[in-house]
Coordinates of C-alpha atoms in Angstrom, one line a residue:
M103 CA 0.0 0.0 -0.1
R104 CA 2.9 2.2 0.8
K105 CA 4.6 1.6 -2.4
T106 CA 1.4 2.2 -4.3
G107 CA 0.9 5.6 -2.6
G108 CA 4.5 6.4 -3.4
V109 CA 4.0 5.7 -7.1
I110 CA 0.8 7.8 -7.2
S111 CA 2.7 10.7 -5.6
I112 CA 5.5 10.5 -8.2
L113 CA 3.0 10.5 -11.0
A114 CA 1.1 13.2 -9.5
A115 CA 4.3 15.2 -9.2
Y116 CA 4.9 14.8 -13.0
G117 CA 1.5 16.2 -13.6
I118 CA 2.2 19.2 -11.4
L119 CA 5.5 19.8 -13.1
A120 CA 3.9 19.8 -16.4
L121 CA 1.2 22.2 -15.2
S122 CA 3.9 24.5 -13.8
G123 CA 5.3 24.6 -17.4
V124 CA 2.0 25.8 -18.6
F125 CA 2.5 28.9 -16.5
A126 CA 6.2 29.3 -16.5
G127 CA 6.6 28.8 -20.2
P128 CA 4.6 31.8 -21.4
S129 CA 5.8 33.9 -18.5
A130 CA 9.3 33.2 -19.4
A131 CA 8.6 34.6 -23.0
M132 CA 6.8 37.4 -21.6
L133 CA 9.3 38.4 -19.3
F134 CA 12.1 38.8 -22.0
N135 CA 9.7 40.7 -24.3
P136 CA 9.6 44.4 -23.2
A137 CA 6.4 44.9 -25.2
R138 CA 4.5 42.6 -22.7
S139 CA 2.9 43.2 -19.3
T140 CA 5.8 42.4 -16.6
K141 CA 3.0 42.1 -13.8
I142 CA 1.3 39.2 -15.7
S143 CA 4.7 37.6 -16.3
F144 CA 5.8 37.6 -12.9
G145 CA 2.6 36.3 -11.7
L146 CA 2.6 33.4 -14.1
L147 CA 6.3 32.6 -13.3
F148 CA 5.4 32.6 -9.5
L149 CA 2.7 30.1 -10.2
G150 CA 5.3 28.0 -12.3
L151 CA 7.7 28.0 -9.4
L152 CA 5.1 27.0 -6.9
G153 CA 4.3 24.0 -9.2
G154 CA 7.9 23.1 -9.4
A155 CA 8.3 23.2 -5.6
A156 CA 5.1 21.0 -5.2
G157 CA 6.2 18.6 -7.8
A158 CA 9.7 18.2 -6.3
A159 CA 8.1 17.6 -2.9
L160 CA 5.7 15.1 -4.2
I161 CA 8.5 13.1 -5.7
A162 CA 10.5 13.2 -2.4
L163 CA 7.5 11.9 -0.6
G164 CA 6.8 9.2 -3.1
V165 CA 10.3 7.8 -2.8
K166 CA 10.0 7.8 0.9
L167 CA 6.8 5.8 0.9
C168 CA 8.5 3.4 -1.5
R169 CA 11.4 2.6 0.8
R170 CA 11.8 -0.7 2.5
E171 CA 11.0 -0.8 6.1
D172 CA 13.5 -3.5 7.2
E173 CA 16.4 -1.2 6.2
A174 CA 16.3 1.0 9.4
A175 CA 20.1 1.1 9.4
L176 CA 20.2 3.3 6.4
P177 CA 19.7 7.0 6.5
V178 CA 16.0 8.1 7.1
S179 CA 15.8 10.6 4.3
P180 CA 15.1 9.2 0.9
W181 CA 17.2 11.9 -0.7
S182 CA 20.1 11.0 1.4
V183 CA 20.2 7.5 0.1
I184 CA 21.6 8.8 -3.2
G185 CA 24.2 10.9 -1.5
F186 CA 25.1 7.9 1.0
G187 CA 25.5 5.6 -2.1
L188 CA 27.9 8.0 -3.6
F189 CA 30.2 7.8 -0.6
Y190 CA 29.8 4.1 0.1
P191 CA 29.6 2.3 -3.2
G192 CA 29.3 -1.0 -1.3
A193 CA 26.1 0.2 0.3
A194 CA 24.5 0.0 -3.0
Q195 CA 25.2 -3.6 -3.1
A196 CA 24.3 -4.4 0.6
Y197 CA 21.1 -2.4 0.4
A198 CA 20.2 -2.6 -3.4
G199 CA 16.5 -2.7 -3.0
R200 CA 16.1 0.7 -1.3
W201 CA 18.9 2.4 -3.1
L202 CA 17.7 1.4 -6.4
W203 CA 14.3 2.7 -5.7
A204 CA 15.6 6.0 -4.7
A205 CA 17.9 6.2 -7.6
F206 CA 15.2 5.3 -10.2
F207 CA 12.7 7.8 -8.9
L208 CA 15.0 10.6 -8.1
L209 CA 17.8 10.5 -10.9
L210 CA 15.4 9.5 -13.7
P211 CA 13.3 12.7 -13.5
W212 CA 16.8 14.7 -13.0
A213 CA 17.9 13.1 -16.3
I214 CA 14.6 13.6 -18.3
I215 CA 14.8 17.3 -17.2
N216 CA 18.2 17.9 -18.4
V217 CA 17.6 15.9 -21.7
C218 CA 14.5 18.2 -22.4
L219 CA 16.5 21.3 -21.5
V220 CA 19.5 20.3 -23.7
A221 CA 17.0 19.5 -26.6
A222 CA 15.0 22.7 -26.3
V223 CA 18.2 24.8 -26.2
A224 CA 19.4 23.1 -29.3
V225 CA 16.1 23.5 -31.2
G226 CA 16.4 27.1 -30.1
V227 CA 19.8 27.5 -31.5
I228 CA 18.5 26.0 -34.8
A229 CA 15.6 28.4 -34.7
R230 CA 18.0 31.3 -34.7
F231 CA 19.8 30.4 -37.9
L232 CA 16.8 28.7 -39.7
P233 CA 13.7 30.9 -39.5
F234 CA 11.6 28.0 -40.7
F235 CA 11.8 26.6 -37.4
S236 CA 10.7 29.8 -35.5
S237 CA 7.1 28.2 -35.4
V238 CA 8.5 25.8 -32.6
T239 CA 9.2 28.7 -30.2
P240 CA 6.0 28.5 -28.2
L241 CA 6.6 24.8 -27.6
L242 CA 10.3 25.6 -26.7
T243 CA 9.4 28.2 -24.0
G244 CA 6.8 25.7 -22.6
I245 CA 9.7 23.1 -22.2
M246 CA 12.0 25.6 -20.6
G247 CA 9.3 26.6 -18.3
I248 CA 9.0 23.1 -17.0
C249 CA 12.9 22.7 -16.7
M250 CA 13.5 26.1 -15.0
P251 CA 11.5 25.5 -11.7
S252 CA 12.3 21.8 -11.6
K253 CA 16.0 22.3 -11.9
L254 CA 16.0 24.9 -9.2
F255 CA 14.3 22.8 -6.7
Y256 CA 16.1 19.5 -7.8
F257 CA 19.4 21.1 -7.0
I258 CA 18.3 22.4 -3.6
L259 CA 17.3 18.8 -2.8
W260 CA 20.4 17.2 -4.4
A261 CA 22.7 19.4 -2.4
A262 CA 20.8 18.4 0.8
S263 CA 21.0 14.7 -0.2
L264 CA 25.0 15.2 -0.8
A265 CA 25.3 16.9 2.7
E266 CA 23.2 14.3 4.7
G267 CA 24.8 11.4 2.8
Y268 CA 28.3 12.7 3.7
R269 CA 27.3 12.9 7.5
W270 CA 26.0 9.3 7.4
A271 CA 29.1 8.1 5.4
I272 CA 31.3 9.6 8.2
Q273 CA 29.3 8.6 11.3
I274 CA 27.7 5.2 10.3
E275 CA 29.3 2.0 9.5
P276 CA 27.2 -0.3 7.5
N277 CA 26.6 -3.9 8.8
P278 CA 29.3 -4.2 7.5
P279 CA 29.8 -2.7 4.1
P280 CA 31.0 -5.3 1.4
A281 CA 33.7 -2.7 0.4
P282 CA 34.4 -0.2 3.3
M283 CA 35.8 3.1 2.3
P284 CA 38.6 4.8 3.9
R285 CA 37.3 7.9 6.0
W286 CA 39.7 10.3 4.0
R287 CA 38.0 9.4 0.7
A288 CA 34.5 10.4 1.7
P289 CA 35.3 14.1 1.9
V290 CA 37.3 13.9 -1.2
I291 CA 34.5 12.2 -3.3
G292 CA 31.9 14.4 -1.6
L293 CA 33.7 17.6 -2.6
G294 CA 34.2 16.4 -6.1
A295 CA 30.5 15.4 -6.3
V296 CA 29.3 18.8 -5.0
I297 CA 31.6 20.6 -7.4
Y298 CA 30.5 18.5 -10.4
S299 CA 26.8 19.2 -9.5
F300 CA 27.4 22.9 -9.2
I301 CA 29.3 23.3 -12.2
F302 CA 26.9 21.3 -14.3
L303 CA 23.9 23.3 -13.1
L304 CA 25.8 26.6 -13.8
L305 CA 26.7 25.5 -17.2
M306 CA 23.1 24.3 -18.1
Q307 CA 21.6 27.5 -16.6
A308 CA 24.1 29.7 -18.4
V309 CA 23.0 28.0 -21.8
F310 CA 19.5 28.6 -21.0
V311 CA 19.7 32.2 -19.7
G312 CA 22.0 33.1 -22.6
Y313 CA 19.6 31.8 -25.2
T314 CA 16.5 33.3 -23.7
L315 CA 17.9 36.6 -23.2
R316 CA 19.6 36.6 -26.7
V317 CA 22.8 37.5 -25.0
G318 CA 21.1 40.8 -24.4
V319 CA 21.5 43.6 -21.9
F320 CA 18.8 46.0 -20.6
L321 CA 19.4 49.5 -21.9
K322 CA 17.7 52.8 -21.1
G323 CA 14.0 52.8 -21.7
G324 CA 13.6 49.2 -20.9
K325 CA 14.7 48.2 -24.3
L326 CA 16.2 44.7 -24.7
E327 CA 18.8 45.0 -27.4
S328 CA 20.5 41.9 -29.0
A329 CA 24.1 41.9 -28.6
K330 CA 24.6 40.0 -31.8
A331 CA 21.7 40.2 -34.4
S332 CA 21.4 37.2 -36.7
G333 CA 19.2 36.0 -39.6
K334 CA 19.6 39.2 -41.5
P335 CA 20.3 38.7 -45.3
A336 CA 23.4 40.6 -46.5
E337 CA 21.2 42.6 -48.7
Q338 CA 18.7 43.6 -46.2
A339 CA 18.0 47.4 -46.1
D340 CA 18.0 49.2 -42.9
S341 CA 16.6 52.7 -42.6
S342 CA 17.8 53.6 -39.1
S343 CA 18.8 56.9 -40.4
R344 CA 15.1 57.8 -41.0
D345 CA 14.3 57.5 -37.4
D346 CA 17.1 58.8 -35.3
K347 CA 15.0 59.0 -31.9
P348 CA 15.7 55.9 -29.9
R349 CA 12.3 54.2 -28.7
T350 CA 11.4 51.0 -27.0
T351 CA 9.9 48.2 -28.8
E352 CA 6.5 49.1 -27.2
E353 CA 6.7 52.6 -28.5
Y354 CA 7.5 51.3 -32.0
R355 CA 4.7 48.8 -31.9
K356 CA 2.1 51.5 -30.9
A357 CA 3.4 53.9 -33.6
A358 CA 3.3 51.1 -36.2
E359 CA -0.3 50.1 -35.4
Q360 CA -1.3 53.7 -35.8
G361 CA 0.1 53.6 -39.4
D362 CA 3.6 55.0 -39.1
A363 CA 5.5 53.6 -42.0
A364 CA 9.0 54.0 -40.4
A365 CA 7.8 52.3 -37.2
Q366 CA 6.4 49.4 -39.2
F367 CA 9.7 49.0 -41.1
K368 CA 11.5 49.0 -37.6
M369 CA 9.1 46.4 -36.3
G370 CA 10.0 44.2 -39.2
Q371 CA 13.6 44.6 -38.4
I372 CA 13.2 43.9 -34.8
Y373 CA 11.4 40.4 -35.6
L374 CA 13.8 39.7 -38.5
R375 CA 16.8 39.9 -35.9
G376 CA 15.1 38.8 -32.8
E377 CA 15.9 42.2 -30.8
G378 CA 14.1 41.6 -27.5
V379 CA 11.5 39.3 -29.1
L380 CA 11.4 35.9 -30.4
Q381 CA 12.8 35.7 -33.9
D382 CA 9.7 35.4 -36.3
M383 CA 10.2 35.8 -40.0
S384 CA 6.4 35.7 -40.6
L385 CA 5.8 38.6 -38.3
A386 CA 8.6 40.5 -39.9
A387 CA 7.3 40.0 -43.4
G388 CA 3.8 41.2 -42.3
W389 CA 5.4 44.5 -40.8
Y390 CA 7.6 44.9 -43.9
L391 CA 4.5 44.6 -46.3
K392 CA 2.6 47.2 -44.3
A393 CA 5.3 49.7 -44.7
A394 CA 6.0 48.8 -48.4
Q395 CA 2.3 49.5 -49.0
Q396 CA 2.7 53.0 -47.7
G397 CA 5.7 53.5 -50.0
H398 CA 8.5 53.0 -47.6
P399 CA 11.6 52.3 -49.9
E400 CA 13.5 50.1 -47.8
A401 CA 10.5 48.1 -46.8
Q402 CA 9.7 47.7 -50.5
F403 CA 13.0 46.4 -51.2
N404 CA 12.8 44.0 -48.3
A405 CA 9.5 42.8 -49.6
G406 CA 11.1 42.2 -52.8
L407 CA 13.8 40.0 -51.2
L408 CA 11.2 37.9 -49.3
C409 CA 9.2 37.4 -52.5
A410 CA 12.4 36.5 -54.6
K411 CA 13.4 34.0 -51.7
G412 CA 10.1 32.7 -50.7
Q413 CA 10.6 33.6 -47.0
G414 CA 8.3 34.8 -44.3
G415 CA 5.4 32.7 -45.4
I416 CA 5.5 34.6 -48.6
P417 CA 5.4 32.4 -51.8
K418 CA 8.3 32.7 -54.1
D419 CA 7.4 35.0 -56.9
D420 CA 10.1 36.7 -59.1
A421 CA 7.7 38.7 -60.8
K422 CA 6.3 40.3 -57.5
A423 CA 10.0 40.7 -56.4
A424 CA 10.8 42.8 -59.5
E425 CA 7.7 44.9 -59.0
W426 CA 8.7 45.8 -55.4
Y427 CA 12.4 46.3 -56.5
L428 CA 11.1 48.9 -59.3
K429 CA 9.0 50.7 -56.7
S430 CA 11.9 51.0 -54.5
A431 CA 14.4 51.8 -57.1
T432 CA 12.4 54.5 -58.6
Q433 CA 12.6 56.3 -55.1
G434 CA 16.5 56.0 -55.5
L435 CA 17.3 53.2 -53.3
A436 CA 20.6 51.9 -54.6
V437 CA 20.4 48.4 -53.5
A438 CA 17.0 48.1 -55.0
Q439 CA 18.4 49.5 -58.2
Y440 CA 21.3 47.0 -58.2
E441 CA 18.7 44.1 -57.6
L442 CA 16.5 45.2 -60.3
G443 CA 19.3 45.3 -62.7
R444 CA 20.3 41.8 -61.9
A445 CA 16.8 40.7 -62.4
L446 CA 16.7 42.3 -65.7
L447 CA 19.9 40.7 -66.6
R448 CA 18.9 37.1 -65.6
G449 CA 15.3 37.6 -66.7
A450 CA 14.0 36.7 -63.3
G451 CA 10.3 37.7 -63.1
V452 CA 10.8 40.2 -66.2
P453 CA 11.7 39.8 -69.8
P454 CA 15.5 40.0 -70.1
D455 CA 16.9 43.2 -71.2
K456 CA 20.7 43.8 -70.8
S457 CA 20.5 47.4 -71.8
A458 CA 17.9 48.2 -69.1
A459 CA 19.8 46.1 -66.5
A460 CA 23.0 48.1 -67.2
G461 CA 20.9 51.4 -66.8
W462 CA 19.7 50.3 -63.3
I463 CA 23.2 48.9 -62.2
R464 CA 24.8 52.2 -63.4
K465 CA 22.4 54.1 -61.3
A466 CA 23.3 52.0 -58.1
A467 CA 27.0 52.2 -59.0
E468 CA 26.9 56.0 -59.3
Q469 CA 25.6 56.0 -55.7
G470 CA 28.8 54.0 -54.7
N471 CA 27.3 50.6 -54.3
A472 CA 30.5 48.4 -54.7
R473 CA 28.6 45.3 -55.9
A474 CA 27.0 47.3 -58.6
E475 CA 30.4 48.9 -59.5
F476 CA 31.9 45.4 -59.8
D477 CA 29.0 44.2 -62.0
L478 CA 29.1 47.2 -64.2
G479 CA 32.9 46.5 -64.9
Q480 CA 32.1 43.1 -65.7
M481 CA 29.4 44.1 -68.1
Y482 CA 31.9 46.5 -69.8
S483 CA 34.5 43.7 -70.0
R484 CA 32.1 41.3 -71.7
G485 CA 30.1 43.9 -73.7
D486 CA 26.8 42.9 -72.1
G487 CA 24.3 45.7 -72.5
V488 CA 27.1 48.2 -73.0
P489 CA 29.8 48.6 -75.6
G490 CA 32.8 46.4 -74.7
D491 CA 35.5 48.7 -73.0
L492 CA 38.3 47.3 -71.0
G493 CA 39.1 50.7 -69.9
Q494 CA 35.7 51.4 -68.6
A495 CA 35.5 48.1 -66.9
G496 CA 39.0 48.9 -65.2
S497 CA 37.7 52.3 -64.0
W498 CA 34.4 50.6 -62.2
W499 CA 36.7 47.9 -60.8
L500 CA 39.0 50.2 -59.3
K501 CA 36.0 52.0 -57.6
A502 CA 34.9 48.9 -56.2
A503 CA 38.4 47.7 -55.2
E504 CA 38.7 50.8 -53.2
Q505 CA 35.8 49.9 -51.1
G506 CA 37.3 46.4 -50.4
H507 CA 35.5 44.3 -53.1
S508 CA 37.7 41.2 -53.5
G509 CA 36.5 40.5 -57.0
A510 CA 37.4 43.8 -58.2
Q511 CA 40.7 43.8 -56.4
F512 CA 41.6 40.6 -58.1
N513 CA 40.5 41.9 -61.6
I514 CA 42.6 45.1 -61.2
G515 CA 45.5 42.8 -60.3
L516 CA 45.1 41.0 -63.7
L517 CA 44.9 44.3 -65.5
Y518 CA 48.2 45.4 -64.0
A519 CA 49.8 42.0 -64.5
K520 CA 48.7 42.0 -68.3
G521 CA 49.1 45.7 -68.8
Q522 CA 45.4 46.1 -70.2
G523 CA 42.5 48.3 -69.4
G524 CA 44.6 51.5 -69.4
M525 CA 46.8 50.2 -66.6
P526 CA 50.6 50.0 -67.2
K527 CA 52.1 46.6 -66.9
D528 CA 53.3 46.5 -63.4
D529 CA 53.9 43.3 -61.4
A530 CA 54.5 45.0 -58.1
R531 CA 51.0 46.5 -58.3
A532 CA 49.5 43.4 -59.5
V533 CA 50.9 41.6 -56.5
A534 CA 49.5 44.3 -54.1
F535 CA 45.9 44.0 -55.5
Y536 CA 46.1 40.1 -55.5
R537 CA 47.3 40.2 -51.9
K538 CA 44.3 42.5 -50.8
A539 CA 41.9 40.0 -52.5
A540 CA 43.8 36.9 -51.3
E541 CA 43.7 38.1 -47.7
Q542 CA 40.0 38.1 -47.8
G543 CA 40.0 34.4 -48.9
F544 CA 39.4 35.0 -52.6
A545 CA 40.7 31.7 -54.2
N546 CA 41.5 33.1 -57.8
A547 CA 43.7 35.9 -56.0
E548 CA 45.4 33.3 -53.7
Y549 CA 46.3 31.1 -56.8
S550 CA 47.5 34.1 -58.6
L551 CA 49.6 35.4 -55.8
G552 CA 51.2 31.9 -55.6
I553 CA 52.0 32.2 -59.3
M554 CA 53.8 35.6 -58.6
Y555 CA 56.0 34.1 -55.8
D556 CA 56.5 31.0 -57.7
K557 CA 57.8 33.0 -60.8
G558 CA 59.3 35.7 -58.8
R559 CA 57.3 38.4 -60.6
G560 CA 56.7 41.6 -58.6
V561 CA 58.3 39.9 -55.6
A562 CA 61.4 38.0 -54.6
Q563 CA 61.0 34.3 -55.8
D564 CA 59.8 32.4 -52.7
Y565 CA 58.8 28.7 -53.2
A566 CA 57.6 28.4 -49.6
E567 CA 55.4 31.5 -49.9
A568 CA 54.1 30.2 -53.3
F569 CA 53.3 26.8 -51.8
K570 CA 51.4 28.6 -49.0
W571 CA 49.0 30.5 -51.3
Y572 CA 48.5 27.5 -53.7
A573 CA 47.6 25.6 -50.7
K574 CA 45.0 28.1 -49.6
A575 CA 43.5 28.2 -53.1
A576 CA 43.7 24.5 -53.5
G577 CA 41.8 24.1 -50.2
K578 CA 38.8 25.9 -51.5
G579 CA 38.8 23.6 -54.6
D580 CA 40.6 25.6 -57.2
S581 CA 41.7 23.1 -59.7
D582 CA 44.6 25.3 -61.1
A583 CA 46.0 25.7 -57.7
Q584 CA 45.7 21.8 -57.1
T585 CA 47.7 21.1 -60.2
S586 CA 50.3 23.6 -59.2
L587 CA 50.5 22.1 -55.6
G588 CA 51.0 18.7 -57.2
I589 CA 53.9 20.1 -59.2
M590 CA 55.4 21.5 -56.0
Y591 CA 55.2 18.3 -54.2
Q592 CA 56.7 16.4 -57.3
K593 CA 59.8 18.8 -57.7
G594 CA 60.2 19.4 -54.0
L595 CA 59.6 23.2 -54.4
G596 CA 58.8 24.8 -51.1
V597 CA 58.0 21.5 -49.5
Q598 CA 59.6 18.0 -49.2
K599 CA 59.4 16.1 -52.3
N600 CA 56.4 13.5 -52.2
D601 CA 55.3 11.9 -55.4
A602 CA 52.3 10.3 -53.7
Q603 CA 51.0 13.8 -52.5
A604 CA 51.7 15.1 -56.0
V605 CA 49.4 12.3 -57.4
E606 CA 46.6 13.1 -54.9
F607 CA 46.5 16.7 -55.9
F608 CA 46.7 16.0 -59.6
R609 CA 43.8 13.5 -59.2
K610 CA 41.8 16.2 -57.4
A611 CA 42.3 18.5 -60.2
A612 CA 41.7 15.9 -62.9
E613 CA 38.3 15.0 -61.2
Q614 CA 37.4 18.5 -61.8
E615 CA 38.2 18.0 -65.6
D616 CA 41.2 20.4 -65.2
A617 CA 43.4 19.5 -68.3
G618 CA 46.6 20.4 -66.3
G619 CA 45.7 18.0 -63.8
Q620 CA 44.8 15.3 -66.3
V621 CA 48.2 15.6 -68.2
N622 CA 50.3 15.5 -65.1
L623 CA 48.4 12.5 -63.8
G624 CA 48.8 10.8 -67.0
L625 CA 52.6 11.5 -66.8
C626 CA 52.7 10.0 -63.3
Y627 CA 50.9 6.8 -64.5
A628 CA 53.1 6.7 -67.6
D629 CA 56.3 6.9 -65.4
G630 CA 55.0 5.1 -62.3
R631 CA 55.7 8.2 -60.1
G632 CA 53.6 8.0 -56.9
V633 CA 51.3 5.5 -58.5
R634 CA 51.5 2.0 -60.1
K635 CA 52.6 2.3 -63.7
S636 CA 49.9 2.0 -66.3
L637 CA 50.3 3.1 -69.9
V638 CA 46.6 2.4 -70.6
T639 CA 45.6 4.7 -67.6
A640 CA 48.0 7.4 -68.8
A641 CA 46.5 7.3 -72.3
K642 CA 43.1 7.7 -70.9
F643 CA 44.1 10.9 -69.0
Y644 CA 46.0 12.3 -72.0
R645 CA 42.8 11.7 -74.1
E646 CA 40.5 13.6 -71.6
A647 CA 43.0 16.5 -71.6
A648 CA 43.3 16.4 -75.4
E649 CA 39.5 16.5 -76.1
Q650 CA 39.3 19.7 -74.2
G651 CA 41.9 21.3 -76.5
D652 CA 44.9 21.0 -74.2
M653 CA 48.0 21.0 -76.5
A654 CA 50.2 19.0 -74.1
G655 CA 47.5 16.3 -73.7
M656 CA 47.2 16.3 -77.6
H657 CA 51.0 15.8 -78.0
N658 CA 51.2 13.1 -75.4
L659 CA 48.2 11.2 -76.8
G660 CA 49.7 11.4 -80.4
A661 CA 53.0 10.1 -79.1
A662 CA 51.1 7.2 -77.5
Y663 CA 49.4 6.3 -80.8
I664 CA 52.6 6.7 -82.7
Y665 CA 54.5 4.3 -80.4
G666 CA 51.4 2.2 -79.2
R667 CA 51.8 3.0 -75.5
G668 CA 48.6 2.1 -73.7
V669 CA 46.6 2.3 -77.0
K670 CA 46.7 0.4 -80.4
K671 CA 49.4 1.7 -82.4
D672 CA 48.0 4.0 -85.2
V673 CA 50.4 6.4 -87.0
V674 CA 47.6 8.3 -88.7
E675 CA 45.6 8.9 -85.3
G676 CA 48.8 9.8 -83.7
Y677 CA 49.8 12.3 -86.5
K678 CA 46.3 13.8 -86.1
W679 CA 46.8 14.7 -82.6
I680 CA 50.4 16.0 -82.8
Y681 CA 49.3 18.1 -85.9
L682 CA 46.6 19.7 -83.7
A683 CA 49.0 20.4 -80.9
A684 CA 51.5 22.0 -83.5
Q685 CA 48.7 24.3 -84.7
K686 CA 48.0 25.4 -81.1
G687 CA 51.7 26.3 -80.8
E688 CA 53.3 23.4 -79.0
P689 CA 57.1 23.5 -80.1
N690 CA 57.7 19.9 -79.4
S691 CA 54.8 19.0 -81.7
R692 CA 56.3 21.1 -84.6
Q693 CA 59.6 19.2 -84.4
A694 CA 57.7 16.0 -84.1
L695 CA 56.0 16.7 -87.4
I696 CA 59.4 17.2 -89.0
D697 CA 60.8 14.0 -87.4
L698 CA 57.7 11.9 -88.6
A699 CA 57.8 13.1 -92.3
P700 CA 60.3 10.3 -93.5
Y701 CA 58.1 7.5 -91.9
I702 CA 54.5 8.6 -92.8
Q703 CA 53.0 8.5 -96.6
P704 CA 51.4 11.5 -98.0
R705 CA 47.9 9.8 -98.1
Q706 CA 48.3 9.0 -94.4
V707 CA 49.1 12.8 -93.8
S708 CA 46.1 13.9 -95.7
E709 CA 43.7 11.3 -93.8
A710 CA 45.4 12.8 -90.4
K711 CA 44.7 16.3 -91.5
R712 CA 41.0 15.4 -92.4
R713 CA 40.4 13.9 -89.0
A714 CA 42.0 17.0 -87.4
A715 CA 39.7 19.3 -89.2
A716 CA 36.6 17.0 -88.2
F717 CA 37.6 17.4 -84.7
Q718 CA 38.1 21.1 -84.7
K719 CA 34.7 21.3 -86.2
E720 CA 32.9 19.3 -83.7
A721 CA 35.0 20.9 -80.8
P722 CA 33.0 23.4 -78.7

């Protein structure tokens, strides 16, 4: 009967703990939202804490009722059973029945609470980065509401159990314990257990509070600001300059509900970033649309972004996005002009029109938008929507480069390296611009800077420095850098010679259909360097490079056919590939044609040239 009552008490405790979450969950959300009533929040939180206390007390009562009466030698308090078991492991064996009852009913809820809290925090973190999960936040706060009061009272009872268990471990000798513990070990283990429990609680509560408060601090006016806003797209517009007077979220909300467009836009920003409120993309979208409909340019642009990306509960609609971009762009917002230009360039939601695209991108570039300056330079370099003019391209790239645009910095470096676009040939300046872009992690610039150090152009030759920059670019998947890195390993330049590593990087480049990687990998197979020798595999990689128009691949494939290395001997097919390589300017191929002349008949030469012409016609 006692055990039945104990089990009922424990089940009732779980029910009360769950009920406490109903109060404490919403109250936690409201407490950290300055726009809500703090009186109601504190009232609900108090009810939640009372529920937590009642639940913990009922669990303690239930375990006490479940204890075995014939074990009077053990501590009286059911909580102290756990503490006693920690100090005398042997007691857990001697009195297994009572100890296991206590462990099951006391530690299992503790474990469940911690698992729920960790899961809730994990989902909360995901919700910060993936707005799609923001719909789970009501459930999230409910789970946290259950965990918060429960952990508080569990910790109090846990500490009490350790203290009483320590007292019993020092004063009571079990009858006798199967494995007596020296007295000096009890305080050591006790202190360790207390420190462990305390640190664990602090860490868990720190994670909980850190998430719930958004790492925020209370500022003047009761406004909860986020120390680090997240979830804002890079292109998102911000019109803070339109409303310089600092206001609380509640004041912004009241103004927004009264139709103030600037306040409506600000409410959109608040919900987008989660500033003092739970992040909610749908609510952000709603406020942006209200402001956009009143002609607010930044809100119109953001509404366009949401339509283009299909976020905030708004269906993906490129045509609607372009419509919002146009409304914002006609009011002079540079970022909207740029996005409208890109939409016209791609034909996203509007008929493609390169000339109109260039016009809008130019408007944005003239306002100093770095991305627009770069793209306008690209359009001039290709003659898209504007006459091809490398000088104009360089002029716009230079403007973007001065604002730190890595792509523009790289392009200016190329112009200096080649002496094009009105730039004098100047390797030192090329290196300077490559370095600026490379230091921002731009892979093409890292590779090009590696070349400059490798060849000693604009800087003193330094193979170790070249290897460093090649490695950075290769790590980002740049196939040219992977091939160059393979050559460095093969020759032992700037790094210890290693044929196996060379093969690995040649293979990575070849897998990206890089002709240089394919040729070098073929040579490794032909010579058996860093890999088992295979003329058939070598010819296979030569062919892959040759069919891409690589003259080294053509020459090597031709030689393979001439001598029958890895392929069936075919002088005509060999002459064809060597002839194609010679036409591309391969000096070894020109000499090879001269050397082949005495050994090949005129009709074979004619057939080889016919095949070469057919290949050139079919080549992309």
